Every structure is written in structure tokens, then in C-alpha cells.
Tab-separated table of C-alpha atoms in Angstrom:
chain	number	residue	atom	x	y	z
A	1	UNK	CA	158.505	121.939	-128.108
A	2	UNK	CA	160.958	123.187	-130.977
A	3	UNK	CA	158.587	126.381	-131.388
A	4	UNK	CA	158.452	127.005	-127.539
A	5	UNK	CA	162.437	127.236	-127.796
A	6	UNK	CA	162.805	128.991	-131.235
A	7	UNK	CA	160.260	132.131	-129.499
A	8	UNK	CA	162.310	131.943	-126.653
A	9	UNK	CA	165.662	132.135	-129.023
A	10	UNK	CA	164.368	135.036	-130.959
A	11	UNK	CA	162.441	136.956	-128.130
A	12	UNK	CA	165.822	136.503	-125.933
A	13	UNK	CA	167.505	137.559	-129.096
A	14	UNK	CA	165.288	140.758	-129.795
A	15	UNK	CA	165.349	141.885	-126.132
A	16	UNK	CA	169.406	141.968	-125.814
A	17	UNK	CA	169.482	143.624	-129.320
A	18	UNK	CA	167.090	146.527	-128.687
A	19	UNK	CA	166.412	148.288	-126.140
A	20	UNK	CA	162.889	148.716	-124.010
A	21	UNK	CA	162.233	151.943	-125.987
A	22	UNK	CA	162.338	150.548	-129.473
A	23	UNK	CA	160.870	147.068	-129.174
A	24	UNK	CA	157.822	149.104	-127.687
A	25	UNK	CA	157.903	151.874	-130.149
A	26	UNK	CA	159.226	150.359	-133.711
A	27	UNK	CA	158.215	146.846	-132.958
A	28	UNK	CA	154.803	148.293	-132.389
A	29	UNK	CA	154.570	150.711	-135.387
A	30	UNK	CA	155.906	147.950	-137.436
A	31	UNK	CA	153.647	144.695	-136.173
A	32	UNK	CA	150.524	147.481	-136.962
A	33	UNK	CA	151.356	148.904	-140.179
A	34	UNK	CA	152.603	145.394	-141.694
A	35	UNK	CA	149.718	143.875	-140.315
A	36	UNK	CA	147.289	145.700	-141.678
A	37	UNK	CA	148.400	146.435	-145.094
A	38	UNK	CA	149.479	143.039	-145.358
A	39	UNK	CA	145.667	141.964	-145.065
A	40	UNK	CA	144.252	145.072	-147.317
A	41	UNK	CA	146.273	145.792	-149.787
A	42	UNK	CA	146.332	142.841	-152.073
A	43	UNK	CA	142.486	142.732	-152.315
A	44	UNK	CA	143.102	146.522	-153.055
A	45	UNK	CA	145.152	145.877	-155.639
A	46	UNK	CA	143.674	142.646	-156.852
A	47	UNK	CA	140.901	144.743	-158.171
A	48	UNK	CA	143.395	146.347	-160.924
A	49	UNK	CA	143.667	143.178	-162.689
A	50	UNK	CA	141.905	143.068	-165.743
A	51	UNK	CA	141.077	139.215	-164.643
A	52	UNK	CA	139.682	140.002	-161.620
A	53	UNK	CA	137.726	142.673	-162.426
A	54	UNK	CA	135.559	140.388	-164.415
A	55	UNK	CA	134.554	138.713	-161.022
A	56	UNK	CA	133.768	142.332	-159.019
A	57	UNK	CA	130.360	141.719	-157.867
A	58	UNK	CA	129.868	146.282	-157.901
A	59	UNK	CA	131.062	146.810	-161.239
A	60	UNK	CA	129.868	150.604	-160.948
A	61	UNK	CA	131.743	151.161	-158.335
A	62	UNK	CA	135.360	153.869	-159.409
A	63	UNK	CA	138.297	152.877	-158.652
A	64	UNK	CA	139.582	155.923	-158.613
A	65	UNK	CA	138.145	157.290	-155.482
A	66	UNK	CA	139.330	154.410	-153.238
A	67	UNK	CA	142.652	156.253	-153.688
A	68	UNK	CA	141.515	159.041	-151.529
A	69	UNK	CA	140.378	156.655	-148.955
A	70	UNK	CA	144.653	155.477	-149.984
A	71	UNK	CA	146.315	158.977	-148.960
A	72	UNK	CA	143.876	160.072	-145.937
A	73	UNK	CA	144.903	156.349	-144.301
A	74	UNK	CA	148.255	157.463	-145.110
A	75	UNK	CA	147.690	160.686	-143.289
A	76	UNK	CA	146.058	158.821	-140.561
A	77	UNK	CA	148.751	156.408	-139.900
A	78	UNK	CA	151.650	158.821	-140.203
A	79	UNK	CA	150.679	161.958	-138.553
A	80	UNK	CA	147.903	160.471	-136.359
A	81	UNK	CA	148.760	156.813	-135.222
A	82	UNK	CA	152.386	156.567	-135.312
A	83	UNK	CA	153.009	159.671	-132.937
A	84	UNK	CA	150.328	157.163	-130.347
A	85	UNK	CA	152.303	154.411	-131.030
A	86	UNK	CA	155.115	156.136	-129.662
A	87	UNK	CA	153.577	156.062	-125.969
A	88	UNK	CA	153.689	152.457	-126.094
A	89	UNK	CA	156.595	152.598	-124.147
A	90	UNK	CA	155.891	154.837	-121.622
A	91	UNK	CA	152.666	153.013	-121.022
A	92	UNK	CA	154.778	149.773	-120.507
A	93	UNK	CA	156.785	151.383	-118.209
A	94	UNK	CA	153.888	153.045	-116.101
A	95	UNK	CA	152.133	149.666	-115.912
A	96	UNK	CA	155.502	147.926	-114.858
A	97	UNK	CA	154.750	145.858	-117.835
A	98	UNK	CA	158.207	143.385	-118.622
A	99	UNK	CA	159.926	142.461	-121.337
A	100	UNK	CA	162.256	139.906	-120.622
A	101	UNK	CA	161.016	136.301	-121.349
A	102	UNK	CA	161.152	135.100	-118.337
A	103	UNK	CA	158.483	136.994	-116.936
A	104	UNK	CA	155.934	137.003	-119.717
A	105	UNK	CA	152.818	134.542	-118.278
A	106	UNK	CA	151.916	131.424	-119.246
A	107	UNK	CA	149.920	131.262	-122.555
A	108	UNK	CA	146.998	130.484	-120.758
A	109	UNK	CA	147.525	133.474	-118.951
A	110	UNK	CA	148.164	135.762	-122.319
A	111	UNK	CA	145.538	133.944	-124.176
A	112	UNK	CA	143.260	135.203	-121.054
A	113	UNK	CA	144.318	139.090	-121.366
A	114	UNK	CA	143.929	139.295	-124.904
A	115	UNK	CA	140.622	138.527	-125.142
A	116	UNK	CA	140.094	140.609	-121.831
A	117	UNK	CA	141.713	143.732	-124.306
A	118	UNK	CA	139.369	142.109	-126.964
A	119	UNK	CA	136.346	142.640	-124.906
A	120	UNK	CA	136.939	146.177	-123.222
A	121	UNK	CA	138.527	147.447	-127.267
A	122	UNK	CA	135.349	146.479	-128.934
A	123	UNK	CA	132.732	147.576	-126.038
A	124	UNK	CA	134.425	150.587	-126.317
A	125	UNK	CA	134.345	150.915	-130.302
A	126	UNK	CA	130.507	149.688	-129.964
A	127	UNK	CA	129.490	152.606	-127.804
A	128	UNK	CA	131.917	155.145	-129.634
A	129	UNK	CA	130.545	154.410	-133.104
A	130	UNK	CA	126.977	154.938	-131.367
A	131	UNK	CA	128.039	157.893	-130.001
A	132	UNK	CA	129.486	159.025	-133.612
A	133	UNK	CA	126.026	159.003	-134.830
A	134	UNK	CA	124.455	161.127	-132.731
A	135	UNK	CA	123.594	164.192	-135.234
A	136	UNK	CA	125.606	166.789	-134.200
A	137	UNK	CA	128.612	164.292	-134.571
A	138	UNK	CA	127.858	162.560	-137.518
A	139	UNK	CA	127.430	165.274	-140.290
A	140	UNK	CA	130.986	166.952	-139.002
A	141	UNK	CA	133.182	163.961	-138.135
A	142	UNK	CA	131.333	160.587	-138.632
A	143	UNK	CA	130.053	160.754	-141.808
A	144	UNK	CA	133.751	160.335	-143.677
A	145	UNK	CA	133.563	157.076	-142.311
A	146	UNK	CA	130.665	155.669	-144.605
A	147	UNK	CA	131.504	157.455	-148.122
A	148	UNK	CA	131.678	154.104	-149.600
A	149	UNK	CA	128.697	152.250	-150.190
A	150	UNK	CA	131.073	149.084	-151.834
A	151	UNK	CA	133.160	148.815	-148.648
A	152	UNK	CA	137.003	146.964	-149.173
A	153	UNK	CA	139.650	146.260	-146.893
A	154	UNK	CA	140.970	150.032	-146.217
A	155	UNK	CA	137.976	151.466	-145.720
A	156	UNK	CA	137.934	149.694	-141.975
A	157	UNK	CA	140.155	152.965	-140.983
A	158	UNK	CA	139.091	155.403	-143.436
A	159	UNK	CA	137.873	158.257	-140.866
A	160	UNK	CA	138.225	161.721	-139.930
A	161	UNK	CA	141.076	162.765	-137.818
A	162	UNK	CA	139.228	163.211	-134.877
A	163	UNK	CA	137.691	160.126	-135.058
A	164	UNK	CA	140.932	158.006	-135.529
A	165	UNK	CA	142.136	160.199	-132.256
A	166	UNK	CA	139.150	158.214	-130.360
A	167	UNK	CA	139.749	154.215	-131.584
């Protein structure tokens, strides 16, 4: 029960700190970017020690190139992603959606939606990425996506622009 009451602390905590706009905005940006690079970047980098490179299953593979896949994620998440992430809040506020504690649902209830946003997120990725190989998409915007035959963590997001616009 200690955990219940230390989310409520902190969520209480973060709502009367920060306003609407920023726990939407920031707290999104931030929860994504930490997330992810959090989970990618020490494989990433894990590969750069002499030690470990002895256990790289593609030993052919350059190392060198992944840091193209590096700066156009960059690109990606600052000029493409962050700018969305920024209508998190009016989206909230169209929807109605709270933030004070005591409305969020039971878990049960959150537990439910998430994997209802699970569902509808990845059906819609599924048909996208068909639709991204239809020929007259994939030489122009697709293709970027599958320049590395020894896939790693980043590459999940390495895209073209235009295809980042659409997940």
C-alpha cells in the first residue's frame, strides 16, 4: 500500500508544481526521449568495447555507418517528434482528459486503455508499414527504413521524415 501512497505523493506533488501545459508537453518529451535512449543506447555503445566486440555475432558489419542512423534519429526526434509532442496538451484538453489524481481510473481501468491504445497503435503501424511497401512508396520514403541488414536498437526509428510524420 506504501507504493499506492508514494504515486499519489509524487503525482499530487507534480500536478501542484507544474502546470497542465508542461506535465503534458515536457513530461511527455522527457518520458519518450529517456525511454528510448535509455533502452538503445547502451547496446549501441556496448558494441565499442573492445570486449564485446569479440562476442558480435556480424563482425562485418561498420560501425561507422550506424552513426548516420545516430544524427537522422536526432533530426527525427528534434525537428520532427518533439514539435508533436507539443500537442499533447491540447489533445488532453480537447478530450477533457484530467490530471488531478483523483480522477485518474482505477488500474484496472488504465491497465484496460492501454492495451486498447496498444491494439489500435500497432493495427495501425501493421497496415502503414504495408502500405509503405507498396512500390511507388517504398523506393522514395520506405526504403531508409531497411538500410541495415544487422538491425540494433536505433534502427527501430531510423526512417524518412515523412514516414516518422505517419507513426
Amino acid at each position: 500500500m506504501e507504493t499506492v501512497v508514494d504515486f499519489q505523493h509524487y503525482w499530487r506533488y507534480m500536478t501542484a508544481t507544474y502546470t497542465k501545459w508542461e506535465i503534458a508537453t515536457y513530461g511527455s518529451i522527457i518520458v519518450h526521449e529517456v525511454l528510448y535512449f535509455a533502452f538503445c543506447l547502451p547496446a549501441f555503445f556496448f558494441q565499442f568495447i573492445p570486449f564485446m566486440k569479440k562476442l558480435k555475432i556480424q563482425k562485418e558489419k561498420p560501425e561507422e555507418k550506424q552513426w548516420d542512423c545516430v544524427k537522422l534519429l536526432i533530426f527525427n526526434h528534434v525537428c520532427i517528434q518533439a514539435p508533436l509532442i507539443l500537442g499533447t496538451y491540447y489533445y488532453t484538453e480537447m478530450f477533457g482528459i484530467p490530471y488531478d489524481y483523483d480522477s485518474m481510473p482505477h488500474w484496472y481501468i488504465l491497465a484496460g486503455q492501454v492495451f486498447g491504445c496498444a491494439v489500435v497503435e500497432d493495427t495501425w503501424h501493421y497496415f502503414l508499414h504495408r502500405l509503405l511497401h507498396h512500390k511507388s512508396l517504398y523506393r522514395h520514403v520506405h526504403k531508409m527504413h531497411h538500410t541495415y541488414s544487422a538491425p540494433f536498437g536505433l534502427v527501430a526509428e531510423y526512417a524518412h521524415p515523412i514516414e516518422t510524420l505517419g507513426r
